[in-house]
């Protein structure tokens, strides 16, 4: 609780400081602009430094050695998807590997389907849980049962590119300091506007953020849907925390606090299912935001050692994002009150919209961000620019969603018991 109070005090202090000193509105308008510029610069540098001129995902990378690899597939109510996922995983362009599917107490026939698949694919082993224990526990048990030093993790509805395993394992084989590698998920549910704009989000925001974070310091999180780990690194940090609602964010911080490097590998492609309803999208994003807040509260006290200074940028980024959300909420409240009451000068909020000049600059930077990111991402999906018209204004929507989810998620994380296990439930997988 002391850690939570300390972290929340920092956020509240910054919000109140901005209100009292009159900088709140400037911060609200300029922070998204600043972050977009940082993402663009970091993403462009990453591209020219690491991506440009490298082979495409269709070309298998050359690896100095080809060790045995374990592919973990945690499943919960994946009856409609698991057969395709296992079939694609079994076709990986890697000489020696096993597949371990963990059925986490599914209420549908996922377990029966996996048992049948095990008869068809000799590489497949199945672990059955009698009750839902949560994805973190499923991954823990899979890792303990795995025979490989290198472990690839995918979701039960994910379709890996045939060369994904090679790209995920190569950085760890070539560099003993690399403890994990995160891949490049591509959205395949595109039948509604919600689905289509997420294609742009993963390209212009999430992919660009990962590139930028890799340049500036450490990654806030791997993509839990497609990633790989060195077993020794997992053991060093105590594996996945079964009480955290987003195990991928937590394991990312745990590894980096133990000074293991995490690399982003855009050639490690994986096609995933995403929500295509507003309700499903809201549920997913609140969970993501709550997971980030839980990790923040968990680590806020222990992170202030100089040896962990490269992680400070993640703390600063999270705090500023949260301060921005609560500052915008406070400005909305004060602006609304100003319509009915005479407000003191220090509490007067004349507008909740950016001035015309800054609004024009923000719109231009949003456009530049999308064009930059999608130009880079056409290496991995050559028809991506066709969706530009659907998604061009999504950065503005992204900040609105981030604001509301943060407002809900931070209190949920603050009051959540650390002893409550994080089980998972069935989610919106879109309309295919």
XYZ file of C-alpha atoms in Angstrom:
432
model
C 0.000 0.000 0.000
C 2.925 2.362 0.703
C 4.061 2.004 -2.908
C 0.568 2.766 -4.203
C 0.196 5.864 -2.015
C 3.626 7.127 -3.077
C 2.848 6.648 -6.771
C -0.595 8.212 -6.529
C 0.834 11.161 -4.581
C 3.223 11.933 -7.446
C 0.358 11.968 -9.946
C -1.941 14.122 -7.803
C 0.856 16.558 -6.969
C 1.620 17.140 -10.649
C -2.060 17.621 -11.502
C -2.552 20.153 -8.706
C 0.737 21.889 -9.513
C -0.371 22.369 -13.108
C -3.721 23.736 -11.942
C -2.284 26.197 -9.425
C 0.521 27.471 -11.664
C -1.709 27.803 -14.730
C 0.261 25.363 -16.889
C -2.475 22.726 -17.052
C -4.019 23.786 -20.369
C -0.622 24.187 -22.016
C 0.298 20.683 -20.870
C -2.998 19.206 -22.100
C -2.542 20.662 -25.585
C 1.203 20.174 -25.999
C 1.879 16.775 -24.401
C 0.244 14.696 -27.208
C 2.103 16.826 -29.752
C 5.422 16.276 -27.989
C 4.903 12.511 -27.730
C 3.935 12.205 -31.399
C 7.131 14.006 -32.412
C 9.212 11.735 -30.155
C 7.563 8.613 -31.601
C 8.180 9.790 -35.154
C 11.851 10.618 -34.531
C 12.496 7.381 -32.649
C 10.681 5.272 -35.222
C 12.533 6.847 -38.149
C 15.891 6.363 -36.433
C 15.055 2.715 -35.678
C 14.113 2.152 -39.310
C 17.287 3.614 -40.777
C 19.519 2.040 -38.140
C 18.066 -1.492 -38.005
C 15.331 -2.117 -40.588
C 16.330 -0.557 -43.877
C 18.111 -2.977 -46.172
C 17.395 -6.063 -44.059
C 15.731 -9.140 -45.623
C 11.935 -9.259 -45.679
C 9.990 -11.593 -43.362
C 9.601 -13.970 -46.307
C 13.327 -14.694 -46.149
C 14.428 -16.872 -43.247
C 17.281 -15.285 -41.271
C 20.646 -16.961 -40.960
C 21.322 -18.117 -37.395
C 24.710 -19.255 -36.087
C 23.078 -22.278 -34.433
C 19.606 -23.820 -34.328
C 18.830 -24.904 -30.741
C 15.712 -26.768 -29.651
C 12.774 -24.371 -29.144
C 9.559 -24.732 -27.137
C 6.435 -22.955 -28.402
C 3.862 -22.287 -25.658
C 0.190 -21.794 -26.537
C -1.977 -20.874 -23.502
C -5.672 -21.362 -24.334
C -8.960 -20.415 -22.759
C -12.183 -21.032 -24.712
C -10.330 -21.120 -28.040
C -12.464 -23.810 -29.675
C -13.009 -21.721 -32.807
C -9.337 -20.837 -33.287
C -6.991 -23.357 -31.709
C -6.866 -25.877 -34.558
C -5.696 -23.237 -37.042
C -3.224 -21.833 -34.508
C -1.625 -25.244 -33.846
C -1.535 -26.096 -37.552
C 0.304 -22.870 -38.391
C 2.658 -23.213 -35.408
C 3.529 -26.747 -36.503
C 4.634 -25.424 -39.916
C 7.397 -23.187 -38.517
C 10.567 -22.989 -40.563
C 12.788 -24.220 -37.726
C 14.473 -27.641 -37.586
C 13.791 -28.764 -34.024
C 10.941 -27.609 -31.793
C 7.994 -28.701 -29.681
C 4.552 -27.182 -29.106
C 3.013 -27.140 -25.640
C -0.656 -26.142 -25.480
C -2.018 -25.319 -22.032
C -5.803 -25.551 -21.707
C -6.637 -23.280 -18.779
C -9.904 -24.840 -17.631
C -11.886 -23.875 -20.745
C -15.664 -24.153 -20.526
C -15.959 -25.122 -24.207
C -14.406 -28.092 -26.018
C -10.911 -26.574 -26.366
C -9.427 -29.387 -24.269
C -10.980 -32.131 -26.407
C -9.822 -30.462 -29.616
C -6.273 -30.203 -28.280
C -6.218 -33.894 -27.357
C -7.292 -34.780 -30.881
C -4.649 -32.483 -32.343
C -1.988 -34.161 -30.202
C -2.749 -37.416 -32.036
C -2.223 -35.654 -35.367
C 0.901 -33.614 -34.548
C 3.721 -35.533 -32.783
C 5.372 -32.252 -31.719
C 2.323 -31.226 -29.692
C 1.981 -31.848 -25.962
C -1.119 -30.807 -24.015
C -1.417 -29.663 -20.405
C -4.951 -29.638 -18.993
C -6.003 -27.436 -16.059
C -9.160 -28.461 -14.224
C -10.024 -24.816 -13.452
C -9.174 -21.378 -14.814
C -5.858 -20.343 -13.254
C -5.059 -17.350 -15.456
C -2.698 -16.844 -18.376
C 0.333 -16.190 -16.159
C -0.079 -19.551 -14.418
C -0.596 -21.294 -17.764
C 2.645 -19.793 -19.060
C 4.461 -20.725 -15.866
C 3.444 -24.363 -16.123
C 4.231 -24.438 -19.820
C 7.701 -23.004 -19.221
C 8.388 -25.536 -16.456
C 7.324 -28.372 -18.761
C 9.282 -27.037 -21.740
C 12.473 -28.780 -22.836
C 13.954 -25.859 -24.753
C 16.206 -23.084 -23.456
C 14.402 -20.719 -25.830
C 10.656 -20.334 -25.377
C 8.266 -18.770 -27.894
C 4.837 -17.686 -26.618
C 1.747 -17.073 -28.737
C -1.958 -16.725 -27.950
C -4.441 -19.451 -28.752
C -5.901 -17.441 -31.645
C -2.640 -16.199 -33.191
C -1.255 -17.247 -36.571
C 2.538 -17.086 -36.782
C 4.418 -16.351 -39.965
C 6.403 -19.394 -41.064
C 9.693 -17.606 -40.226
C 8.509 -15.979 -36.984
C 10.280 -18.442 -34.678
C 13.593 -17.914 -36.451
C 13.340 -14.129 -36.102
C 12.266 -14.381 -32.443
C 15.099 -16.739 -31.449
C 17.981 -15.304 -33.480
C 18.596 -12.182 -31.294
C 18.893 -14.362 -28.170
C 21.235 -16.840 -29.874
C 23.470 -14.056 -31.152
C 23.476 -11.903 -27.982
C 23.602 -13.510 -24.510
C 22.289 -10.290 -22.874
C 18.950 -10.493 -24.688
C 16.353 -12.047 -22.388
C 13.254 -11.581 -24.549
C 12.165 -10.560 -28.030
C 8.803 -9.057 -28.951
C 7.290 -9.591 -32.387
C 5.121 -7.616 -34.760
C 1.385 -8.432 -34.387
C -0.864 -7.653 -37.342
C -4.631 -7.223 -36.960
C -6.689 -9.570 -39.178
C -10.215 -8.621 -38.020
C -11.174 -5.762 -40.351
C -14.889 -6.070 -41.033
C -15.975 -3.039 -38.966
C -14.666 0.494 -38.497
C -13.394 -0.463 -35.023
C -11.366 -3.280 -36.553
C -10.007 -1.182 -39.407
C -8.820 1.686 -37.239
C -6.939 -0.784 -35.038
C -4.919 -1.796 -38.092
C -3.753 1.801 -38.239
C -3.253 1.901 -34.476
C -0.932 -1.111 -34.421
C 1.062 0.379 -37.300
C 1.107 4.103 -36.587
C 1.088 4.070 -32.780
C 1.971 0.728 -31.177
C 4.649 -0.240 -33.702
C 6.085 3.263 -33.726
C 6.114 3.428 -29.907
C 8.030 0.135 -29.674
C 10.602 1.368 -32.166
C 10.985 4.667 -30.312
C 11.210 3.064 -26.871
C 13.875 0.687 -28.166
C 15.904 3.752 -29.183
C 15.354 5.864 -26.055
C 15.762 3.173 -23.406
C 13.636 0.161 -22.546
C 10.309 -1.201 -23.766
C 7.206 -0.594 -21.660
C 5.903 -4.009 -22.674
C 6.441 -6.884 -25.031
C 3.491 -8.023 -27.150
C 2.185 -10.981 -25.174
C 0.525 -12.389 -28.277
C 3.887 -13.000 -30.001
C 7.154 -13.012 -28.047
C 10.061 -15.200 -27.005
C 12.144 -15.660 -23.865
C 15.422 -17.105 -22.703
C 14.589 -19.679 -20.020
C 17.489 -18.532 -17.845
C 16.169 -14.958 -17.930
C 12.681 -16.102 -16.911
C 14.116 -18.091 -14.026
C 16.242 -15.120 -12.975
C 13.214 -12.824 -12.622
C 10.845 -15.396 -11.105
C 8.665 -16.079 -14.173
C 5.244 -14.454 -14.645
C 3.432 -12.923 -11.666
C 0.095 -14.749 -11.314
C -1.504 -11.742 -9.565
C -0.934 -9.209 -12.352
C -3.789 -8.614 -14.786
C -1.381 -8.100 -17.718
C 1.399 -10.621 -17.400
C 3.229 -9.295 -20.471
C 3.766 -5.793 -19.026
C 4.904 -7.204 -15.686
C 7.384 -9.705 -17.151
C 8.827 -6.937 -19.351
C 9.611 -4.760 -16.336
C 10.837 -7.705 -14.278
C 13.313 -8.750 -16.966
C 14.620 -5.241 -17.530
C 14.970 -4.559 -13.808
C 17.178 -7.661 -13.741
C 19.133 -6.011 -16.586
C 18.075 -8.339 -19.365
C 17.637 -6.609 -22.709
C 14.392 -6.832 -24.682
C 14.513 -6.384 -28.441
C 11.758 -5.508 -30.887
C 11.824 -7.651 -34.029
C 9.404 -6.320 -36.668
C 10.111 -9.255 -38.997
C 8.538 -11.675 -36.485
C 5.011 -11.395 -37.867
C 1.870 -12.784 -36.288
C -1.766 -12.290 -37.301
C -4.107 -11.717 -34.380
C -7.803 -11.243 -33.634
C -8.899 -7.969 -32.035
C -12.239 -6.611 -30.753
C -14.552 -5.151 -33.374
C -17.184 -3.752 -31.026
C -16.883 -0.664 -28.850
C -17.701 -2.714 -25.769
C -14.996 -5.258 -26.538
C -12.483 -2.532 -27.295
C -13.294 -0.726 -24.044
C -12.896 -3.903 -21.958
C -9.566 -4.687 -23.570
C -8.122 -1.187 -23.198
C -9.196 -0.838 -19.563
C -7.400 -4.122 -18.855
C -4.261 -2.873 -20.616
C -4.348 0.434 -18.734
C -5.002 -1.297 -15.410
C -2.112 -3.656 -16.054
C 0.227 -0.741 -16.665
C -0.950 0.958 -13.473
C -0.457 -2.246 -11.450
C 3.118 -2.556 -12.690
C 3.728 1.131 -11.931
C 2.507 0.769 -8.342
C 4.466 -2.470 -7.929
C 7.784 -0.924 -8.959
C 7.515 2.770 -8.051
C 9.583 2.490 -4.868
C 12.238 0.018 -5.974
C 13.153 1.611 -9.310
C 15.123 4.649 -8.084
C 18.575 3.049 -8.126
C 21.072 4.450 -10.594
C 21.596 0.997 -12.087
C 17.933 1.129 -13.153
C 18.100 4.634 -14.634
C 17.226 3.463 -18.154
C 13.836 2.414 -16.756
C 13.110 5.902 -15.448
C 11.845 7.039 -18.834
C 9.067 4.423 -18.568
C 8.044 5.770 -15.163
C 8.090 9.345 -16.471
C 6.059 8.356 -19.532
C 3.421 6.583 -17.450
C 3.180 9.404 -14.891
C 2.850 12.084 -17.556
C 0.227 10.078 -19.444
C -1.784 9.643 -16.253
C -1.347 13.289 -15.264
C -2.541 14.268 -18.736
C -5.704 12.160 -18.379
C -6.606 13.553 -14.963
C -5.691 17.095 -15.995
C -8.040 16.840 -18.952
C -10.791 15.522 -16.662
C -10.232 18.391 -14.246
C -10.280 20.918 -17.070
C -13.576 19.468 -18.350
C -15.106 19.793 -14.885
C -13.886 23.362 -14.389
C -14.926 24.385 -17.910
C -18.427 22.971 -17.299
C -18.722 24.739 -13.957
C -17.644 27.967 -15.620
C -20.758 27.838 -17.805
C -22.974 28.196 -14.718
C -20.854 29.906 -12.070
C -18.334 32.729 -11.866
C -15.052 30.917 -11.276
C -11.966 32.368 -9.531
C -9.281 33.394 -12.004
C -7.015 30.506 -10.999
C -9.799 27.984 -11.701
C -11.167 29.532 -14.876
C -10.853 27.253 -17.922
C -11.954 29.252 -20.971
C -11.823 26.386 -23.458
C -11.182 22.653 -23.698
C -10.092 22.893 -27.326
C -6.594 23.806 -28.505
C -6.030 27.258 -30.001
C -6.433 27.343 -33.776
C -2.696 27.476 -34.463
C -1.811 24.573 -32.163
C -4.812 22.612 -33.384
C -3.489 22.931 -36.934
C -0.005 21.881 -35.847
C -1.411 18.880 -33.951
C -3.449 17.769 -36.981
C -0.390 18.089 -39.222
C 1.781 16.058 -36.835
C -0.917 13.370 -36.606
C -0.955 13.135 -40.393
C 2.850 13.035 -40.499
C 2.891 10.295 -37.855
C 0.498 8.115 -39.830
C 2.238 8.592 -43.162
C 5.651 7.910 -41.588
C 4.540 4.807 -39.721
C 2.542 3.306 -42.570
C 5.383 3.916 -45.011
C 7.669 1.922 -42.715
C 5.054 -0.792 -42.174
C 4.484 -1.371 -45.890
C 7.553 -3.623 -45.651
C 5.335 -6.073 -43.799
C 1.942 -5.400 -45.393
C 2.116 -3.836 -48.849
C -1.573 -2.888 -49.059
C -1.603 -1.095 -45.728
C -1.920 2.398 -47.193
C -5.374 1.482 -48.511
C -6.621 1.825 -44.933
C -5.194 5.315 -44.524
C -8.567 6.944 -45.120
C -10.156 4.890 -42.335
C -7.489 5.532 -39.761
C -5.897 8.898 -40.486
C -7.480 10.631 -37.497
C -7.042 7.748 -35.097
C -4.208 9.406 -33.095
C -6.813 11.881 -31.792
C -9.160 9.005 -30.921
C -6.227 7.177 -29.303
C -5.688 10.020 -26.840
C -9.397 10.193 -25.989
C -9.538 6.433 -25.358
C -6.327 6.654 -23.332
C -7.825 9.392 -21.181
C -11.020 7.552 -20.271
C -9.376 4.160 -19.761
C -6.730 5.713 -17.525
C -9.406 7.433 -15.440
C -11.030 4.053 -14.807
C -7.927 1.872 -14.633
C -5.789 3.740 -12.085
C -8.400 3.507 -9.273
C -9.000 -0.170 -10.133
C -5.282 -0.874 -9.886
C -4.943 1.160 -6.679
C -7.684 -0.717 -4.827
C -6.946 -4.171 -6.245
C -5.690 -6.745 -3.771
C -2.189 -8.003 -4.578
C -3.183 -11.463 -3.420
C -6.057 -11.844 -5.896
C -5.121 -14.108 -8.771
C -5.676 -12.652 -12.249
C -7.818 -15.179 -14.126
C -8.863 -14.460 -17.675
C -12.184 -14.575 -19.485
C -13.405 -14.873 -23.041
C -12.916 -11.696 -25.063
C -14.281 -10.098 -28.198
C -12.438 -11.658 -31.161
C -14.145 -9.699 -33.910
C -16.280 -10.730 -36.856
C -14.235 -12.778 -39.302
